[in-house]
Short mmCIF file of N, CA and C in Angstrom, two decimals:
data_model
loop_
_atom_site.label_atom_id
_atom_site.label_comp_id
_atom_site.label_asym_id
_atom_site.label_seq_id
_atom_site.Cartn_x
_atom_site.Cartn_y
_atom_site.Cartn_z
N UNK A 1 64.63 -14.41 -38.59
CA UNK A 1 65.47 -15.13 -37.64
C UNK A 1 66.33 -16.12 -38.43
N UNK A 2 67.64 -16.04 -38.23
CA UNK A 2 68.53 -16.99 -38.89
C UNK A 2 69.23 -17.89 -37.88
N UNK A 3 68.79 -17.87 -36.65
CA UNK A 3 69.41 -18.68 -35.61
C UNK A 3 68.70 -20.03 -35.52
N UNK A 4 69.28 -21.03 -36.17
CA UNK A 4 68.69 -22.37 -36.19
C UNK A 4 68.61 -22.95 -34.79
N UNK A 5 69.66 -22.75 -34.00
CA UNK A 5 69.68 -23.27 -32.62
C UNK A 5 68.50 -22.73 -31.83
N UNK A 6 68.30 -21.43 -31.91
CA UNK A 6 67.20 -20.81 -31.16
C UNK A 6 65.84 -21.33 -31.63
N UNK A 7 65.66 -21.36 -32.93
CA UNK A 7 64.39 -21.81 -33.49
C UNK A 7 64.07 -23.25 -33.09
N UNK A 8 65.03 -24.14 -33.30
CA UNK A 8 64.80 -25.56 -33.01
C UNK A 8 64.69 -25.80 -31.50
N UNK A 9 65.48 -25.09 -30.71
CA UNK A 9 65.39 -25.24 -29.25
C UNK A 9 64.04 -24.75 -28.74
N UNK A 10 63.53 -23.67 -29.31
CA UNK A 10 62.20 -23.20 -28.93
C UNK A 10 61.15 -24.25 -29.27
N UNK A 11 61.33 -24.93 -30.39
CA UNK A 11 60.38 -25.98 -30.75
C UNK A 11 60.51 -27.16 -29.80
N UNK A 12 61.74 -27.51 -29.39
CA UNK A 12 61.92 -28.55 -28.37
C UNK A 12 61.17 -28.17 -27.10
N UNK A 13 61.32 -26.92 -26.67
CA UNK A 13 60.65 -26.46 -25.44
C UNK A 13 59.14 -26.54 -25.58
N UNK A 14 58.63 -26.13 -26.74
CA UNK A 14 57.18 -26.19 -26.99
C UNK A 14 56.69 -27.63 -26.91
N UNK A 15 57.41 -28.53 -27.56
CA UNK A 15 57.02 -29.95 -27.54
C UNK A 15 57.14 -30.54 -26.14
N UNK A 16 58.20 -30.18 -25.42
CA UNK A 16 58.37 -30.66 -24.04
C UNK A 16 57.20 -30.24 -23.16
N UNK A 17 56.72 -29.00 -23.34
CA UNK A 17 55.59 -28.51 -22.55
C UNK A 17 54.32 -29.29 -22.87
N UNK A 18 54.07 -29.56 -24.13
CA UNK A 18 52.89 -30.34 -24.52
C UNK A 18 52.99 -31.75 -23.95
N UNK A 19 54.18 -32.35 -24.05
CA UNK A 19 54.38 -33.71 -23.55
C UNK A 19 54.21 -33.76 -22.03
N UNK A 20 54.73 -32.77 -21.32
CA UNK A 20 54.56 -32.72 -19.86
C UNK A 20 53.08 -32.61 -19.50
N UNK A 21 52.34 -31.82 -20.25
CA UNK A 21 50.91 -31.68 -20.02
C UNK A 21 50.19 -33.00 -20.29
N UNK A 22 50.58 -33.68 -21.36
CA UNK A 22 50.01 -35.00 -21.65
C UNK A 22 50.29 -35.97 -20.50
N UNK A 23 51.52 -36.00 -20.02
CA UNK A 23 51.89 -36.94 -18.96
C UNK A 23 51.09 -36.67 -17.69
N UNK A 24 50.81 -35.41 -17.39
CA UNK A 24 50.00 -35.08 -16.21
C UNK A 24 48.55 -35.52 -16.39
N UNK A 25 48.09 -35.54 -17.63
CA UNK A 25 46.69 -35.83 -17.92
C UNK A 25 46.51 -37.10 -18.75
N UNK A 26 47.47 -38.02 -18.69
CA UNK A 26 47.43 -39.18 -19.59
C UNK A 26 46.26 -40.12 -19.34
N UNK A 27 45.66 -40.04 -18.18
CA UNK A 27 44.50 -40.89 -17.91
C UNK A 27 43.20 -40.12 -18.07
N UNK A 28 43.30 -38.84 -18.36
CA UNK A 28 42.11 -38.01 -18.45
C UNK A 28 41.53 -37.93 -19.85
N UNK A 29 40.47 -37.16 -19.96
CA UNK A 29 39.76 -37.02 -21.22
C UNK A 29 40.54 -36.28 -22.29
N UNK A 30 41.54 -35.49 -21.88
CA UNK A 30 42.33 -34.73 -22.85
C UNK A 30 43.52 -35.51 -23.40
N UNK A 31 43.72 -36.71 -22.92
CA UNK A 31 44.93 -37.47 -23.27
C UNK A 31 45.10 -37.61 -24.78
N UNK A 32 44.06 -38.02 -25.48
CA UNK A 32 44.17 -38.24 -26.93
C UNK A 32 44.52 -36.94 -27.65
N UNK A 33 43.83 -35.87 -27.29
CA UNK A 33 44.07 -34.58 -27.96
C UNK A 33 45.48 -34.08 -27.69
N UNK A 34 45.91 -34.14 -26.43
CA UNK A 34 47.25 -33.68 -26.09
C UNK A 34 48.32 -34.52 -26.77
N UNK A 35 48.12 -35.83 -26.75
CA UNK A 35 49.12 -36.70 -27.38
C UNK A 35 49.15 -36.48 -28.89
N UNK A 36 48.00 -36.32 -29.51
CA UNK A 36 47.96 -36.08 -30.96
C UNK A 36 48.71 -34.81 -31.32
N UNK A 37 48.51 -33.77 -30.52
CA UNK A 37 49.21 -32.51 -30.75
C UNK A 37 50.73 -32.70 -30.61
N UNK A 38 51.13 -33.41 -29.57
CA UNK A 38 52.55 -33.68 -29.34
C UNK A 38 53.13 -34.54 -30.46
N UNK A 39 52.43 -35.62 -30.78
CA UNK A 39 52.93 -36.56 -31.79
C UNK A 39 53.08 -35.89 -33.15
N UNK A 40 52.08 -35.14 -33.58
CA UNK A 40 52.19 -34.50 -34.90
C UNK A 40 53.31 -33.46 -34.90
N UNK A 41 53.46 -32.73 -33.80
CA UNK A 41 54.54 -31.75 -33.72
C UNK A 41 55.90 -32.40 -33.73
N UNK A 42 56.05 -33.50 -33.00
CA UNK A 42 57.35 -34.18 -32.94
C UNK A 42 57.69 -34.83 -34.27
N UNK A 43 56.68 -35.43 -34.91
CA UNK A 43 56.95 -36.04 -36.23
C UNK A 43 57.35 -34.97 -37.25
N UNK A 44 56.72 -33.79 -37.19
CA UNK A 44 57.11 -32.70 -38.09
C UNK A 44 58.54 -32.24 -37.78
N UNK A 45 58.86 -32.11 -36.51
CA UNK A 45 60.20 -31.69 -36.09
C UNK A 45 61.26 -32.66 -36.61
N UNK A 46 60.98 -33.94 -36.48
CA UNK A 46 61.91 -34.97 -36.99
C UNK A 46 62.07 -34.84 -38.51
N UNK A 47 60.97 -34.61 -39.20
CA UNK A 47 61.04 -34.45 -40.66
C UNK A 47 61.87 -33.23 -41.04
N UNK A 48 61.72 -32.12 -40.31
CA UNK A 48 62.53 -30.92 -40.59
C UNK A 48 64.01 -31.26 -40.49
N UNK A 49 64.34 -31.99 -39.45
CA UNK A 49 65.75 -32.34 -39.25
C UNK A 49 66.26 -33.25 -40.36
N UNK A 50 65.54 -34.34 -40.59
CA UNK A 50 66.03 -35.34 -41.54
C UNK A 50 66.00 -34.85 -42.98
N UNK A 51 65.01 -34.06 -43.33
CA UNK A 51 64.86 -33.64 -44.73
C UNK A 51 65.52 -32.31 -45.05
N UNK A 52 65.67 -31.44 -44.03
CA UNK A 52 66.17 -30.10 -44.30
C UNK A 52 67.53 -29.83 -43.64
N UNK A 53 67.68 -30.20 -42.38
CA UNK A 53 68.91 -29.85 -41.66
C UNK A 53 70.03 -30.88 -41.81
N UNK A 54 69.69 -32.15 -41.84
CA UNK A 54 70.74 -33.17 -41.95
C UNK A 54 71.52 -33.09 -43.27
N UNK A 55 70.85 -32.91 -44.43
CA UNK A 55 71.59 -32.96 -45.70
C UNK A 55 72.78 -32.00 -45.81
N UNK A 56 72.64 -30.71 -45.43
CA UNK A 56 73.84 -29.86 -45.57
C UNK A 56 74.96 -30.26 -44.60
N UNK A 57 74.59 -30.74 -43.43
CA UNK A 57 75.58 -31.22 -42.46
C UNK A 57 76.32 -32.42 -43.05
N UNK A 58 75.56 -33.38 -43.54
CA UNK A 58 76.15 -34.61 -44.09
C UNK A 58 77.00 -34.33 -45.33
N UNK A 59 76.52 -33.41 -46.15
CA UNK A 59 77.25 -33.07 -47.38
C UNK A 59 78.61 -32.47 -47.04
N UNK A 60 78.63 -31.60 -46.07
CA UNK A 60 79.88 -30.91 -45.74
C UNK A 60 80.86 -31.78 -44.97
N UNK A 61 80.36 -32.67 -44.12
CA UNK A 61 81.30 -33.51 -43.36
C UNK A 61 81.56 -34.84 -44.07
N UNK A 62 80.76 -35.13 -45.11
CA UNK A 62 80.99 -36.34 -45.90
C UNK A 62 80.54 -37.62 -45.22
N UNK A 63 79.60 -37.52 -44.30
CA UNK A 63 79.10 -38.71 -43.60
C UNK A 63 77.58 -38.72 -43.63
N UNK A 64 77.03 -39.85 -44.03
CA UNK A 64 75.58 -40.03 -43.93
C UNK A 64 75.27 -41.33 -43.20
N UNK A 65 75.96 -42.38 -43.57
CA UNK A 65 75.68 -43.69 -42.99
C UNK A 65 76.44 -43.95 -41.70
N UNK A 66 77.26 -43.01 -41.33
CA UNK A 66 77.95 -43.08 -40.04
C UNK A 66 78.02 -41.65 -39.52
N UNK A 67 78.45 -41.50 -38.31
CA UNK A 67 78.56 -40.16 -37.75
C UNK A 67 77.32 -39.74 -37.00
N UNK A 68 77.28 -38.48 -36.60
CA UNK A 68 76.21 -37.99 -35.72
C UNK A 68 74.80 -38.13 -36.27
N UNK A 69 74.61 -37.82 -37.55
CA UNK A 69 73.24 -37.89 -38.08
C UNK A 69 72.76 -39.32 -38.22
N UNK A 70 73.67 -40.26 -38.45
CA UNK A 70 73.27 -41.67 -38.49
C UNK A 70 72.76 -42.10 -37.12
N UNK A 71 73.44 -41.67 -36.07
CA UNK A 71 73.01 -41.97 -34.71
C UNK A 71 71.66 -41.30 -34.43
N UNK A 72 71.51 -40.05 -34.86
CA UNK A 72 70.25 -39.34 -34.64
C UNK A 72 69.10 -40.00 -35.39
N UNK A 73 69.35 -40.54 -36.57
CA UNK A 73 68.30 -41.26 -37.31
C UNK A 73 67.87 -42.52 -36.55
N UNK A 74 68.83 -43.23 -35.98
CA UNK A 74 68.49 -44.40 -35.16
C UNK A 74 67.62 -43.96 -33.98
N UNK A 75 68.00 -42.87 -33.35
CA UNK A 75 67.21 -42.36 -32.23
C UNK A 75 65.82 -41.93 -32.69
N UNK A 76 65.73 -41.33 -33.86
CA UNK A 76 64.42 -40.95 -34.40
C UNK A 76 63.54 -42.18 -34.59
N UNK A 77 64.12 -43.27 -35.06
CA UNK A 77 63.33 -44.51 -35.22
C UNK A 77 62.84 -44.99 -33.85
N UNK A 78 63.70 -44.94 -32.85
CA UNK A 78 63.30 -45.35 -31.49
C UNK A 78 62.19 -44.43 -30.97
N UNK A 79 62.31 -43.15 -31.21
CA UNK A 79 61.28 -42.20 -30.80
C UNK A 79 59.95 -42.54 -31.46
N UNK A 80 59.97 -42.85 -32.74
CA UNK A 80 58.74 -43.20 -33.46
C UNK A 80 58.13 -44.50 -32.92
N UNK A 81 58.97 -45.46 -32.55
CA UNK A 81 58.47 -46.70 -31.94
C UNK A 81 57.76 -46.40 -30.62
N UNK A 82 58.35 -45.54 -29.82
CA UNK A 82 57.73 -45.18 -28.53
C UNK A 82 56.44 -44.40 -28.75
N UNK A 83 56.42 -43.51 -29.74
CA UNK A 83 55.18 -42.80 -30.06
C UNK A 83 54.08 -43.79 -30.44
N UNK A 84 54.44 -44.77 -31.25
CA UNK A 84 53.47 -45.79 -31.67
C UNK A 84 52.95 -46.58 -30.47
N UNK A 85 53.84 -46.92 -29.56
CA UNK A 85 53.45 -47.67 -28.37
C UNK A 85 52.48 -46.87 -27.51
N UNK A 86 52.77 -45.60 -27.33
CA UNK A 86 51.88 -44.74 -26.55
C UNK A 86 50.54 -44.60 -27.27
N UNK A 87 50.59 -44.36 -28.58
CA UNK A 87 49.36 -44.23 -29.38
C UNK A 87 48.50 -45.48 -29.25
N UNK A 88 49.11 -46.67 -29.35
CA UNK A 88 48.36 -47.92 -29.22
C UNK A 88 47.67 -47.99 -27.86
N UNK A 89 48.39 -47.61 -26.81
CA UNK A 89 47.80 -47.66 -25.47
C UNK A 89 46.66 -46.67 -25.30
N UNK A 90 46.82 -45.49 -25.83
CA UNK A 90 45.78 -44.47 -25.72
C UNK A 90 44.55 -44.84 -26.54
N UNK A 91 44.80 -45.42 -27.71
CA UNK A 91 43.69 -45.77 -28.60
C UNK A 91 42.94 -47.02 -28.17
N UNK A 92 43.24 -47.50 -27.00
CA UNK A 92 42.48 -48.65 -26.50
C UNK A 92 43.27 -49.93 -26.48
N UNK A 93 44.54 -49.83 -26.71
CA UNK A 93 45.37 -51.02 -26.60
C UNK A 93 45.67 -51.64 -27.94
N UNK A 94 46.30 -52.78 -27.86
CA UNK A 94 46.68 -53.52 -29.05
C UNK A 94 45.81 -54.75 -29.18
N UNK A 95 45.47 -55.08 -30.39
CA UNK A 95 44.69 -56.29 -30.60
C UNK A 95 45.65 -57.45 -30.86
N UNK A 96 45.44 -58.52 -30.11
CA UNK A 96 46.22 -59.74 -30.30
C UNK A 96 45.24 -60.89 -30.43
N UNK A 97 45.73 -62.02 -30.89
CA UNK A 97 44.88 -63.20 -31.05
C UNK A 97 45.37 -64.31 -30.15
N UNK A 98 44.44 -64.88 -29.40
CA UNK A 98 44.74 -66.01 -28.53
C UNK A 98 43.93 -67.21 -29.00
N UNK A 99 44.51 -68.37 -28.89
CA UNK A 99 43.83 -69.60 -29.27
C UNK A 99 42.96 -70.06 -28.09
N UNK A 100 41.68 -70.28 -28.37
CA UNK A 100 40.75 -70.77 -27.35
C UNK A 100 40.95 -72.28 -27.24
N UNK A 101 41.36 -72.77 -26.05
CA UNK A 101 41.67 -74.20 -25.91
C UNK A 101 40.51 -75.12 -26.30
N UNK A 102 39.29 -74.75 -25.93
CA UNK A 102 38.14 -75.63 -26.18
C UNK A 102 37.84 -75.80 -27.67
N UNK A 103 38.02 -74.73 -28.43
CA UNK A 103 37.65 -74.78 -29.85
C UNK A 103 38.86 -74.82 -30.78
N UNK A 104 40.00 -74.39 -30.28
CA UNK A 104 41.19 -74.32 -31.13
C UNK A 104 41.19 -73.12 -32.06
N UNK A 105 40.16 -72.28 -31.96
CA UNK A 105 40.05 -71.11 -32.84
C UNK A 105 40.77 -69.92 -32.22
N UNK A 106 41.20 -69.03 -33.10
CA UNK A 106 41.83 -67.80 -32.63
C UNK A 106 40.77 -66.79 -32.27
N UNK A 107 40.95 -66.16 -31.13
CA UNK A 107 40.00 -65.16 -30.64
C UNK A 107 40.73 -63.83 -30.47
N UNK A 108 40.22 -62.75 -31.10
CA UNK A 108 40.88 -61.46 -30.91
C UNK A 108 40.57 -60.90 -29.52
N UNK A 109 41.57 -60.35 -28.88
CA UNK A 109 41.36 -59.64 -27.62
C UNK A 109 42.16 -58.35 -27.69
N UNK A 110 41.72 -57.36 -26.94
CA UNK A 110 42.42 -56.09 -26.88
C UNK A 110 43.13 -55.98 -25.54
N UNK A 111 44.41 -55.68 -25.60
CA UNK A 111 45.18 -55.52 -24.38
C UNK A 111 45.24 -54.03 -24.06
N UNK A 112 44.70 -53.67 -22.92
CA UNK A 112 44.77 -52.29 -22.44
C UNK A 112 45.73 -52.27 -21.28
N UNK A 113 46.76 -51.48 -21.41
CA UNK A 113 47.82 -51.51 -20.40
C UNK A 113 48.27 -50.09 -20.09
N UNK A 114 47.71 -49.51 -19.03
CA UNK A 114 48.10 -48.16 -18.62
C UNK A 114 49.58 -48.10 -18.26
N UNK A 115 50.07 -49.16 -17.61
CA UNK A 115 51.48 -49.13 -17.24
C UNK A 115 52.36 -49.12 -18.48
N UNK A 116 51.89 -49.73 -19.56
CA UNK A 116 52.64 -49.69 -20.81
C UNK A 116 52.75 -48.28 -21.37
N UNK A 117 51.65 -47.53 -21.30
CA UNK A 117 51.66 -46.13 -21.76
C UNK A 117 52.62 -45.33 -20.89
N UNK A 118 52.50 -45.49 -19.58
CA UNK A 118 53.36 -44.74 -18.67
C UNK A 118 54.82 -45.11 -18.84
N UNK A 119 55.10 -46.39 -19.00
CA UNK A 119 56.49 -46.83 -19.19
C UNK A 119 57.06 -46.29 -20.50
N UNK A 120 56.27 -46.34 -21.56
CA UNK A 120 56.73 -45.81 -22.85
C UNK A 120 56.93 -44.30 -22.77
N UNK A 121 56.04 -43.61 -22.06
CA UNK A 121 56.18 -42.16 -21.90
C UNK A 121 57.45 -41.83 -21.11
N UNK A 122 57.74 -42.61 -20.08
CA UNK A 122 58.98 -42.39 -19.32
C UNK A 122 60.20 -42.64 -20.19
N UNK A 123 60.17 -43.73 -20.96
CA UNK A 123 61.28 -44.03 -21.87
C UNK A 123 61.45 -42.91 -22.90
N UNK A 124 60.33 -42.43 -23.43
CA UNK A 124 60.40 -41.37 -24.44
C UNK A 124 60.99 -40.10 -23.84
N UNK A 125 60.59 -39.77 -22.63
CA UNK A 125 61.14 -38.59 -21.96
C UNK A 125 62.66 -38.70 -21.85
N UNK A 126 63.15 -39.85 -21.44
CA UNK A 126 64.59 -40.06 -21.29
C UNK A 126 65.32 -39.98 -22.64
N UNK A 127 64.75 -40.63 -23.65
CA UNK A 127 65.37 -40.62 -24.98
C UNK A 127 65.41 -39.19 -25.53
N UNK A 128 64.30 -38.45 -25.38
CA UNK A 128 64.24 -37.09 -25.91
C UNK A 128 65.23 -36.16 -25.21
N UNK A 129 65.38 -36.29 -23.90
CA UNK A 129 66.31 -35.42 -23.19
C UNK A 129 67.73 -35.57 -23.75
N UNK A 130 68.19 -36.79 -23.86
CA UNK A 130 69.54 -37.03 -24.37
C UNK A 130 69.64 -36.63 -25.84
N UNK A 131 68.63 -36.97 -26.61
CA UNK A 131 68.63 -36.69 -28.04
C UNK A 131 68.63 -35.18 -28.30
N UNK A 132 67.77 -34.44 -27.63
CA UNK A 132 67.69 -33.00 -27.83
C UNK A 132 69.00 -32.31 -27.47
N UNK A 133 69.63 -32.78 -26.40
CA UNK A 133 70.92 -32.21 -25.99
C UNK A 133 71.97 -32.45 -27.09
N UNK A 134 71.98 -33.64 -27.62
CA UNK A 134 72.93 -34.00 -28.68
C UNK A 134 72.71 -33.12 -29.91
N UNK A 135 71.45 -32.93 -30.30
CA UNK A 135 71.16 -32.09 -31.46
C UNK A 135 71.66 -30.66 -31.23
N UNK A 136 71.36 -30.13 -30.04
CA UNK A 136 71.75 -28.75 -29.74
C UNK A 136 73.27 -28.58 -29.72
N UNK A 137 73.97 -29.55 -29.16
CA UNK A 137 75.42 -29.43 -29.01
C UNK A 137 76.20 -29.81 -30.26
N UNK A 138 75.61 -30.60 -31.13
CA UNK A 138 76.34 -31.03 -32.33
C UNK A 138 75.74 -30.40 -33.59
N UNK A 139 74.54 -30.81 -33.93
CA UNK A 139 73.95 -30.43 -35.22
C UNK A 139 73.67 -28.93 -35.31
N UNK A 140 72.87 -28.41 -34.39
CA UNK A 140 72.47 -27.00 -34.48
C UNK A 140 73.67 -26.08 -34.35
N UNK A 141 74.54 -26.38 -33.42
CA UNK A 141 75.73 -25.56 -33.21
C UNK A 141 76.62 -25.56 -34.46
N UNK A 142 76.81 -26.74 -35.05
CA UNK A 142 77.62 -26.84 -36.26
C UNK A 142 77.00 -26.01 -37.38
N UNK A 143 75.68 -26.12 -37.57
CA UNK A 143 75.01 -25.36 -38.62
C UNK A 143 75.19 -23.87 -38.40
N UNK A 144 75.08 -23.41 -37.15
CA UNK A 144 75.24 -21.99 -36.83
C UNK A 144 76.66 -21.52 -37.14
N UNK A 145 77.63 -22.33 -36.80
CA UNK A 145 79.03 -21.92 -36.96
C UNK A 145 79.55 -22.06 -38.39
N UNK A 146 78.94 -22.93 -39.16
CA UNK A 146 79.50 -23.27 -40.47
C UNK A 146 78.77 -22.61 -41.63
N UNK A 147 77.47 -22.53 -41.56
CA UNK A 147 76.70 -22.00 -42.69
C UNK A 147 76.66 -20.48 -42.67
N UNK A 148 76.63 -19.90 -43.84
CA UNK A 148 76.48 -18.45 -43.97
C UNK A 148 75.06 -18.05 -43.59
N UNK A 149 74.89 -16.78 -43.26
CA UNK A 149 73.57 -16.28 -42.87
C UNK A 149 72.50 -16.62 -43.91
N UNK A 150 72.83 -16.46 -45.17
CA UNK A 150 71.87 -16.74 -46.23
C UNK A 150 71.46 -18.21 -46.28
N UNK A 151 72.42 -19.09 -46.04
CA UNK A 151 72.11 -20.52 -46.02
C UNK A 151 71.20 -20.86 -44.84
N UNK A 152 71.51 -20.30 -43.69
CA UNK A 152 70.67 -20.55 -42.50
C UNK A 152 69.27 -20.01 -42.72
N UNK A 153 69.19 -18.81 -43.28
CA UNK A 153 67.87 -18.22 -43.56
C UNK A 153 67.08 -19.08 -44.53
N UNK A 154 67.75 -19.60 -45.53
CA UNK A 154 67.07 -20.45 -46.52
C UNK A 154 66.54 -21.73 -45.87
N UNK A 155 67.34 -22.34 -44.99
CA UNK A 155 66.90 -23.56 -44.30
C UNK A 155 65.68 -23.27 -43.43
N UNK A 156 65.75 -22.19 -42.65
CA UNK A 156 64.61 -21.85 -41.79
C UNK A 156 63.39 -21.49 -42.63
N UNK A 157 63.61 -20.81 -43.74
CA UNK A 157 62.50 -20.48 -44.63
C UNK A 157 61.81 -21.73 -45.15
N UNK A 158 62.60 -22.74 -45.49
CA UNK A 158 62.02 -24.01 -45.95
C UNK A 158 61.18 -24.65 -44.85
N UNK A 159 61.70 -24.66 -43.63
CA UNK A 159 60.94 -25.24 -42.51
C UNK A 159 59.65 -24.47 -42.30
N UNK A 160 59.75 -23.15 -42.27
CA UNK A 160 58.58 -22.32 -41.97
C UNK A 160 57.55 -22.33 -43.08
N UNK A 161 57.93 -22.74 -44.28
CA UNK A 161 56.97 -22.78 -45.39
C UNK A 161 56.20 -24.10 -45.44
N UNK A 162 56.60 -25.08 -44.65
CA UNK A 162 55.94 -26.38 -44.68
C UNK A 162 54.57 -26.32 -44.03
N UNK A 163 53.60 -27.09 -44.55
CA UNK A 163 52.25 -27.08 -43.98
C UNK A 163 52.25 -27.44 -42.49
N UNK A 164 53.05 -28.41 -42.08
CA UNK A 164 53.08 -28.81 -40.67
C UNK A 164 53.53 -27.70 -39.75
N UNK A 165 54.31 -26.77 -40.26
CA UNK A 165 54.81 -25.67 -39.45
C UNK A 165 53.66 -24.77 -39.03
N UNK A 166 52.71 -24.57 -39.91
CA UNK A 166 51.59 -23.69 -39.59
C UNK A 166 50.67 -24.31 -38.55
N UNK A 167 50.70 -25.64 -38.43
CA UNK A 167 49.84 -26.32 -37.47
C UNK A 167 50.47 -26.37 -36.09
N UNK A 168 51.78 -26.15 -35.98
CA UNK A 168 52.49 -26.29 -34.71
C UNK A 168 52.57 -25.01 -33.94
#
C-alpha cells in the first residue's frame, strides 16, 4: 500500500473507535486498559507524523517553524496535555499539597475529579476532529500528490517497521 492518506485515515478511524469505547466506559473497570491502548496508539501516530511524514513536507515547502506542520505540532502538544490530564484523572487524580492551618505544615491530598476527565475527553474529541481533518486535507493529500510512489512506499515502510506499529 502506497496510499498515505488511506493508511493514516484508517489509523485515525481505529483510534477514534478505541476513544469512543473509552468514553462510553470511562467510569468502568476497563477505563484504564482502553485509555492506555488509545494513548499509546495516538502517541505512536503523532510520532509517525512528526518524525516520518513532516520532514519531507517541510523540506519541499521550505517551512518548519511556520506553516501547516508548525500548527500541527502545536496541536500535538495540546493533544498530549489533554492525554496527560485524562491519565491523571484515571490514575486516581493529581496530588497537590495544602497547608494545614493548625500546624502550618503541607499535607498531600489527591484530587479525584470525574468531571475533569470527562471535560478533557470532550476537549480532546473536539481537538482531534479538527486536527485529523486538517491532516487529511493538507498533509496527507500533499504527500499523495507530490511524492513519487517509491517515496510514499518508503515512508509507509518506515512507519510499518516501527515497534509501536506492531502493537497497534
